[in-house]
Amino acid sequence: MAAAAAATASFVQAPMSAKHSGGSPSISSRPAFQSFIGMKSSGECRQAAFFRGDMHDISLRNHKPLVTVAARNADVRPRAAATYKAAVLGAGGGIGQPLSLLLKMSPLLSHLNLYDIANVKGVAADLSHCNTPSLVTPYTGAEELAESLKGVDLIIIPAGVPRKPGMTRDDLFNINAGIVKTLVEAAADYAPKAWINIISNPVNSTVPIAAEVLKKKGVFDPKKLFGVTTLDVVRANTFVAQQKTLRLIDVDVPVVGGHAGITILPLLSKTRPKTEFTQEEIEKLTVRIQNAGTEVVEAKAGAGSATLSMAYAAARFAESCLRAIDGDADVYECTYVKSDVMQELPFFASRVKLGKDGVEAFVHTDIRGLTEYEEKALQALVPELKGSIEKGINFVNKQPAAASV
């Protein structure tokens, strides 16, 4: 609970300047820039409506981050009215409900569609009483799935079964793979241009599943399909700040690889501000970040998994997506996407720059100049992540082709 509470105050530094090199756009330098749950602050958090449901500023009195003139001007530009539409598929679940609450607080959303196979009408009725801009509409069952997707800009998928004690993410595969496949097929038919955020585990496999489905439907845009790995960054920032007694507002630890076990690789040598760690600290922090989900599952003793912190991380990433769609030029997040950062891996989590049309560039510098420990860990994760990717691809390709819903 303490870690989750600390994560709620998490800040992330993001890069500012970009240049192109090689086959993919890439970011080479990263001057300090602060964001709060995916939203900028310069002295004050102007997007406080995300939390409060109004446009009152929340003063961050002791925080005056260094920003460029361009960033400062962008931060104070007149804000567009709430105009975007999002759909949460799996809104009645343990992640879906708190995630929907956080999304209801976004000043950028005009419509929030909540879909699930059951128990979603009550969630929508409850949220509809919150005095924030978005109109909440429930959709229940397969017959209403298509309508929940029409006209949306952003689709977030937390649907599926949660982890239980003793379960690995791969144990979830047979159930959640089919759920994700069905939902993405509908997204391809009714919202082919929407951004898609995949939360359903195992993300290392479900994102490739989604990609294969979209390819078969002829609407795959690799720039708009994301595996949400933000929770790994949130945890890394929180644990490092606690270990080193740093202000959480200042801490940024890039996390690359995937979203399960040893495929989660926090790059502690790239921590900002520059922080010294002993080898023992590096090893213990790395293992804790990798196994943090299990830490919560065991603490809840069969009563659930990391639903609240996951909802927070997913809301932060969703807000970053909405900011990028809205034209914010300074949006950076770590996320699991179609990538050429690692030649052996078609999908990889790393820091990217988001723009109006999706992924604009990769921050290749994060995986350059690694320590010997990190380099070995990076090579060690390759076969496991590659196997998970192939498992997802094979799941779709062995299935009979689905007709349009």
Coordinates of C-alpha atoms in Angstrom, one line a residue:
M1 CA 0.0 0.0 0.0
A2 CA 2.8 2.4 0.8
A3 CA 4.5 1.8 -2.5
A4 CA 1.2 2.3 -4.3
A5 CA 0.7 5.6 -2.5
A6 CA 4.2 6.7 -3.3
A7 CA 3.6 5.8 -6.9
T8 CA 0.6 8.1 -7.0
A9 CA 3.0 11.1 -6.6
S10 CA 5.3 9.7 -9.3
F11 CA 7.0 12.1 -11.7
V12 CA 8.9 11.3 -14.8
Q13 CA 11.6 13.3 -16.6
A14 CA 11.3 13.2 -20.3
P15 CA 13.6 14.1 -23.2
M16 CA 13.3 17.3 -25.2
S17 CA 15.4 17.4 -28.4
A18 CA 15.4 14.9 -31.2
K19 CA 17.4 13.9 -34.3
H20 CA 17.1 11.2 -36.9
S21 CA 19.7 8.5 -37.3
G22 CA 19.6 5.0 -38.9
G23 CA 16.4 3.4 -40.0
S24 CA 14.2 4.8 -37.3
P25 CA 13.7 8.2 -35.8
S26 CA 15.7 8.4 -32.6
I27 CA 16.2 10.7 -29.7
S28 CA 19.8 11.5 -28.9
S29 CA 19.7 14.0 -26.0
R30 CA 17.4 14.4 -23.1
P31 CA 17.4 17.7 -21.2
A32 CA 15.4 17.6 -18.0
F33 CA 11.6 17.9 -18.4
Q34 CA 9.0 17.1 -15.8
S35 CA 5.6 15.5 -16.1
F36 CA 3.0 14.5 -13.6
I37 CA 1.0 11.4 -14.3
G38 CA 1.7 12.1 -17.9
M39 CA 0.9 15.8 -17.5
K40 CA 3.4 18.7 -17.5
S41 CA 4.1 21.0 -14.6
S42 CA 6.1 24.2 -14.5
G43 CA 5.7 25.5 -11.0
E44 CA 2.0 24.6 -11.0
C45 CA 0.2 21.5 -12.3
R46 CA -2.2 23.1 -14.7
Q47 CA -3.9 19.9 -15.6
A48 CA -5.2 19.4 -12.1
A49 CA -8.6 18.6 -13.4
F50 CA -7.3 15.1 -14.0
F51 CA -7.5 14.7 -10.2
R52 CA -10.0 17.2 -9.0
G53 CA -12.7 17.4 -11.6
D54 CA -12.3 21.1 -12.0
M55 CA -9.7 23.5 -13.5
H56 CA -8.3 24.8 -10.2
D57 CA -4.5 24.7 -10.1
I58 CA -2.7 22.5 -7.6
S59 CA 0.4 24.4 -6.5
L60 CA 3.6 22.5 -6.5
R61 CA 5.2 25.2 -4.4
N62 CA 8.6 23.7 -3.9
H63 CA 9.1 22.4 -7.5
K64 CA 10.4 24.7 -10.2
P65 CA 11.8 22.4 -12.9
L66 CA 14.2 23.6 -15.5
V67 CA 12.3 23.8 -18.9
T68 CA 13.1 25.3 -22.2
V69 CA 11.3 28.4 -23.4
A70 CA 9.4 26.3 -26.0
A71 CA 8.3 23.9 -23.3
R72 CA 7.2 26.7 -21.0
N73 CA 5.2 28.3 -23.8
A74 CA 3.6 25.0 -24.7
D75 CA 2.7 24.5 -21.0
V76 CA 0.7 27.7 -20.8
R77 CA -1.0 27.5 -24.2
P78 CA -4.8 27.7 -24.1
R79 CA -6.1 24.2 -23.6
A80 CA -8.5 22.6 -26.0
A81 CA -11.9 21.7 -24.7
A82 CA -12.6 18.0 -23.9
T83 CA -13.1 16.5 -27.3
Y84 CA -11.6 13.0 -27.3
K85 CA -13.4 9.7 -26.8
A86 CA -12.0 6.6 -25.1
A87 CA -13.3 3.1 -24.5
V88 CA -12.3 0.8 -21.7
L89 CA -12.8 -2.8 -22.6
G90 CA -13.0 -4.7 -19.3
A91 CA -14.3 -1.8 -17.3
G92 CA -16.0 -3.8 -14.6
G93 CA -12.9 -5.6 -13.4
G94 CA -10.3 -4.9 -10.7
I95 CA -8.2 -2.7 -13.0
G96 CA -11.0 -1.5 -15.1
Q97 CA -13.0 0.2 -12.4
P98 CA -10.2 2.4 -10.8
L99 CA -8.8 3.0 -14.3
S100 CA -12.2 4.3 -15.4
L101 CA -12.4 6.6 -12.4
L102 CA -9.0 8.1 -13.2
L103 CA -9.9 8.5 -16.9
K104 CA -13.2 10.2 -15.8
M105 CA -11.0 12.9 -14.3
S106 CA -9.2 13.7 -17.5
P107 CA -9.9 17.2 -18.9
L108 CA -9.3 15.9 -22.4
L109 CA -12.1 13.3 -22.6
S110 CA -15.6 14.2 -23.7
H111 CA -16.8 10.6 -23.8
L112 CA -15.9 7.6 -21.8
N113 CA -17.3 4.3 -23.0
L114 CA -17.3 1.4 -20.5
Y115 CA -17.6 -2.1 -21.9
D116 CA -17.7 -5.5 -20.1
I117 CA -19.5 -8.7 -20.3
A118 CA -21.4 -7.9 -17.0
N119 CA -21.6 -5.5 -14.1
V120 CA -20.7 -2.4 -16.0
K121 CA -23.9 -0.5 -15.8
G122 CA -23.5 0.1 -12.0
V123 CA -19.9 1.3 -12.6
A124 CA -21.1 3.8 -15.2
A125 CA -23.9 5.0 -13.1
D126 CA -21.5 5.6 -10.2
L127 CA -18.9 7.4 -12.3
S128 CA -21.6 9.5 -14.1
H129 CA -22.1 11.4 -10.8
C130 CA -18.6 12.8 -10.9
N131 CA -18.6 16.5 -12.0
T132 CA -16.0 16.1 -14.8
P133 CA -16.5 16.7 -18.5
S134 CA -16.8 13.2 -20.0
L135 CA -20.1 11.5 -20.6
V136 CA -20.0 7.9 -19.3
T137 CA -21.9 5.3 -21.3
P138 CA -22.1 1.6 -20.4
Y139 CA -22.1 -1.3 -22.9
T140 CA -22.7 -4.9 -21.8
G141 CA -22.1 -8.1 -23.7
A142 CA -20.9 -9.0 -27.2
E143 CA -24.0 -7.5 -28.8
E144 CA -23.0 -4.0 -27.6
L145 CA -19.2 -4.3 -28.2
A146 CA -19.4 -2.7 -31.7
E147 CA -21.3 0.3 -30.5
S148 CA -18.9 0.9 -27.6
L149 CA -16.1 1.3 -30.2
K150 CA -17.6 3.5 -32.8
G151 CA -15.8 6.9 -33.1
V152 CA -13.3 6.4 -30.3
D153 CA -9.8 7.8 -30.4
L154 CA -8.3 5.6 -27.7
I155 CA -9.0 2.0 -26.7
I156 CA -7.7 0.6 -23.4
I157 CA -7.9 -3.2 -22.8
P158 CA -7.6 -4.4 -19.2
A159 CA -10.0 -7.3 -19.9
G160 CA -9.1 -10.8 -18.7
V161 CA -8.5 -12.8 -15.6
P162 CA -6.1 -11.5 -12.9
R163 CA -3.1 -13.3 -11.5
K164 CA -3.5 -15.5 -8.5
P165 CA -0.9 -16.8 -6.0
G166 CA 1.4 -19.3 -7.8
M167 CA 0.4 -18.1 -11.3
T168 CA 2.8 -16.7 -13.8
R169 CA 1.8 -14.4 -16.6
D170 CA 2.1 -17.4 -19.0
D171 CA -0.5 -19.3 -16.9
L172 CA -3.0 -16.6 -18.0
F173 CA -2.2 -17.0 -21.7
N174 CA -4.9 -19.5 -22.8
I175 CA -7.7 -17.4 -21.3
N176 CA -6.5 -13.9 -22.0
A177 CA -5.2 -14.6 -25.4
G178 CA -8.6 -15.4 -26.7
I179 CA -10.2 -12.4 -25.0
V180 CA -7.7 -10.0 -26.5
K181 CA -8.0 -11.5 -29.9
T182 CA -11.8 -11.1 -29.9
L183 CA -11.7 -7.5 -28.6
V184 CA -9.0 -6.4 -31.1
E185 CA -11.0 -8.0 -33.9
A186 CA -13.9 -5.7 -33.0
A187 CA -11.6 -2.7 -32.7
A188 CA -10.2 -3.4 -36.2
D189 CA -13.8 -3.4 -37.5
Y190 CA -15.3 -0.5 -35.7
A191 CA -12.4 1.8 -34.7
P192 CA -9.5 1.0 -37.1
K193 CA -7.7 4.3 -36.6
A194 CA -7.9 4.3 -32.8
W195 CA -4.8 4.1 -30.6
I196 CA -4.9 0.7 -28.7
N197 CA -3.4 0.3 -25.2
I198 CA -3.0 -3.4 -24.2
I199 CA -2.9 -4.1 -20.4
S200 CA -4.1 -7.7 -20.4
N201 CA -1.4 -10.1 -19.5
P202 CA 0.9 -11.6 -20.7
V203 CA 1.6 -8.3 -22.5
N204 CA 4.7 -9.9 -24.0
S205 CA 2.3 -12.1 -26.0
T206 CA -0.9 -10.2 -26.1
V207 CA 0.6 -7.2 -28.0
P208 CA 1.9 -9.5 -30.8
I209 CA -1.6 -11.2 -30.8
A210 CA -3.2 -7.8 -31.3
A211 CA -0.7 -6.9 -34.1
E212 CA -1.4 -10.2 -36.0
V213 CA -5.2 -9.6 -35.7
L214 CA -4.8 -6.1 -37.1
K215 CA -2.6 -7.3 -39.9
K216 CA -5.2 -9.9 -40.9
K217 CA -7.8 -7.2 -40.9
G218 CA -5.6 -4.9 -43.0
V219 CA -5.5 -2.1 -40.5
F220 CA -2.3 -2.6 -38.6
D221 CA -0.5 0.7 -37.7
P222 CA 2.5 -0.2 -35.6
K223 CA 2.7 3.4 -34.4
K224 CA -0.7 3.1 -32.6
L225 CA -0.4 -0.2 -30.8
F226 CA 1.0 -0.1 -27.3
G227 CA 1.7 -2.6 -24.5
V228 CA 1.4 -0.7 -21.3
T229 CA 4.6 -1.2 -19.3
T230 CA 4.3 2.0 -17.4
L231 CA 3.9 0.2 -14.1
D232 CA 7.4 -1.1 -14.3
V233 CA 8.7 2.5 -14.6
V234 CA 6.4 3.7 -11.8
R235 CA 7.7 0.9 -9.5
A236 CA 11.4 1.6 -10.5
N237 CA 11.0 5.3 -9.7
T238 CA 9.3 4.6 -6.4
F239 CA 11.7 2.0 -5.2
V240 CA 14.8 4.0 -6.2
A241 CA 13.5 7.1 -4.6
Q242 CA 12.8 5.3 -1.4
Q243 CA 16.1 3.4 -1.3
K244 CA 18.2 6.6 -2.0
T245 CA 16.0 9.1 -0.1
L246 CA 15.4 11.1 -3.2
R247 CA 12.5 13.4 -4.1
L248 CA 10.2 11.2 -6.2
I249 CA 9.4 14.2 -8.3
D250 CA 13.1 14.1 -9.6
V251 CA 13.5 10.4 -10.3
D252 CA 13.3 8.8 -13.7
V253 CA 14.5 5.2 -14.3
P254 CA 14.0 3.9 -17.9
V255 CA 12.8 0.3 -18.0
V256 CA 13.2 -1.7 -21.2
G257 CA 12.6 -5.2 -22.5
G258 CA 9.2 -6.7 -21.8
H259 CA 6.6 -6.9 -19.0
A260 CA 7.3 -10.2 -17.2
G261 CA 10.0 -11.5 -15.0
I262 CA 13.6 -11.2 -16.3
T263 CA 12.3 -9.5 -19.5
I264 CA 11.7 -6.4 -17.3
L265 CA 15.1 -4.6 -17.2
P266 CA 15.4 -1.3 -15.2
L267 CA 18.4 0.6 -16.4
L268 CA 19.6 1.9 -13.1
S269 CA 22.8 3.3 -14.6
K270 CA 20.5 5.7 -16.6
T271 CA 18.7 6.9 -13.5
R272 CA 18.1 10.7 -13.4
P273 CA 19.3 12.4 -11.3
K274 CA 22.6 10.6 -11.6
T275 CA 22.7 8.1 -8.7
E276 CA 25.4 5.8 -7.5
F277 CA 24.4 2.2 -6.6
T278 CA 26.5 -0.6 -5.1
Q279 CA 26.3 -3.9 -7.0
E280 CA 24.3 -5.4 -4.2
E281 CA 21.8 -2.6 -4.5
I282 CA 21.5 -3.0 -8.2
E283 CA 20.8 -6.7 -8.0
K284 CA 18.3 -6.3 -5.2
L285 CA 16.4 -3.4 -6.9
T286 CA 16.4 -5.2 -10.2
V287 CA 14.9 -8.4 -8.8
R288 CA 12.3 -6.4 -6.7
I289 CA 11.2 -4.4 -9.8
Q290 CA 10.9 -7.6 -11.8
N291 CA 9.0 -9.4 -9.1
A292 CA 6.9 -6.5 -7.8
G293 CA 3.7 -7.9 -9.3
T294 CA 4.2 -11.2 -7.3
E295 CA 4.9 -9.1 -4.2
V296 CA 1.4 -7.6 -4.5
V297 CA -0.3 -10.9 -5.4
E298 CA 1.2 -12.6 -2.3
A299 CA 0.4 -9.7 0.0
K300 CA -3.3 -9.8 -1.1
A301 CA -3.2 -13.6 -0.3
G302 CA -5.5 -14.7 -3.1
A303 CA -7.8 -11.6 -3.0
G304 CA -6.4 -10.0 -6.2
S305 CA -3.4 -8.7 -8.0
A306 CA -1.8 -5.3 -8.6
T307 CA -5.0 -3.6 -9.7
L308 CA -4.7 -0.1 -8.2
S309 CA -1.1 0.6 -9.1
M310 CA -1.8 -0.9 -12.6
A311 CA -4.8 1.4 -13.0
Y312 CA -2.7 4.4 -12.0
A313 CA 0.0 3.5 -14.5
A314 CA -2.5 2.8 -17.2
A315 CA -4.2 6.1 -16.6
R316 CA -0.9 7.9 -16.8
F317 CA -0.1 6.3 -20.1
A318 CA -3.5 7.0 -21.4
E319 CA -3.2 10.6 -20.5
S320 CA 0.1 10.8 -22.3
C321 CA -1.6 9.3 -25.4
L322 CA -4.3 11.9 -25.2
R323 CA -1.8 14.7 -24.8
A324 CA 0.1 13.5 -27.9
I325 CA -3.1 13.2 -29.9
D326 CA -4.0 16.7 -28.8
G327 CA -0.7 18.1 -30.2
D328 CA 1.6 18.2 -27.2
A329 CA 5.1 18.0 -28.7
D330 CA 6.8 16.8 -25.5
V331 CA 5.4 13.4 -24.6
Y332 CA 7.7 10.6 -23.8
E333 CA 6.9 7.2 -22.3
C334 CA 8.4 3.7 -22.0
T335 CA 6.1 1.3 -23.8
Y336 CA 6.1 -2.2 -25.5
V337 CA 5.8 -1.6 -29.2
K338 CA 6.8 -2.9 -32.7
S339 CA 10.4 -1.9 -32.7
D340 CA 13.8 -2.1 -34.3
V341 CA 15.7 -1.1 -31.1
M342 CA 16.8 -4.8 -30.8
Q343 CA 17.2 -6.5 -34.1
E344 CA 16.4 -9.9 -32.7
L345 CA 13.1 -8.8 -31.2
P346 CA 10.2 -7.5 -33.3
F347 CA 8.6 -6.1 -30.1
F348 CA 10.5 -4.3 -27.4
A349 CA 9.8 -1.9 -24.5
S350 CA 11.8 1.3 -24.5
R351 CA 11.3 5.0 -24.3
V352 CA 9.5 6.5 -27.2
K353 CA 8.4 10.0 -28.3
L354 CA 4.7 10.1 -29.0
G355 CA 3.1 12.5 -31.5
K356 CA -0.3 13.1 -33.1
D357 CA 0.0 9.9 -35.2
G358 CA 1.5 7.6 -32.6
V359 CA 5.1 6.7 -32.1
E360 CA 7.4 9.3 -33.6
A361 CA 10.8 8.2 -32.5
F362 CA 12.7 5.8 -30.3
V363 CA 15.2 6.9 -27.6
H364 CA 18.0 4.6 -28.7
T365 CA 20.5 6.2 -26.3
D366 CA 18.8 4.5 -23.3
I367 CA 20.4 1.1 -24.4
R368 CA 23.8 2.5 -25.3
G369 CA 26.6 2.6 -22.8
L370 CA 25.1 0.0 -20.5
T371 CA 27.0 -1.5 -17.6
E372 CA 28.3 -5.0 -17.8
Y373 CA 25.5 -6.2 -15.5
E374 CA 22.8 -4.5 -17.7
E375 CA 24.3 -5.8 -20.9
K376 CA 24.3 -9.4 -19.7
A377 CA 20.7 -9.0 -18.4
L378 CA 19.7 -7.5 -21.8
Q379 CA 21.1 -10.5 -23.7
A380 CA 19.6 -12.9 -21.2
L381 CA 16.0 -11.6 -21.7
V382 CA 16.2 -12.0 -25.5
P383 CA 15.3 -15.7 -25.8
E384 CA 12.5 -15.5 -23.2
L385 CA 10.9 -12.4 -24.8
K386 CA 11.4 -13.9 -28.3
G387 CA 9.6 -17.0 -27.2
S388 CA 6.7 -15.0 -25.8
I389 CA 6.4 -13.0 -29.0
E390 CA 6.4 -16.1 -31.1
K391 CA 3.8 -17.7 -28.9
G392 CA 1.4 -14.8 -29.5
I393 CA 2.0 -14.7 -33.2
N394 CA 1.4 -18.5 -33.5
F395 CA -1.8 -18.3 -31.5
V396 CA -3.4 -16.1 -34.1
N397 CA -2.0 -17.8 -37.2
K398 CA -3.2 -21.2 -36.1
Q399 CA -6.7 -19.9 -35.6
P400 CA -9.3 -19.9 -38.4
A401 CA -9.8 -16.4 -39.9
A402 CA -12.5 -14.4 -38.1
A403 CA -15.3 -12.8 -40.1
S404 CA -16.1 -9.1 -39.5
V405 CA -18.3 -8.7 -36.4

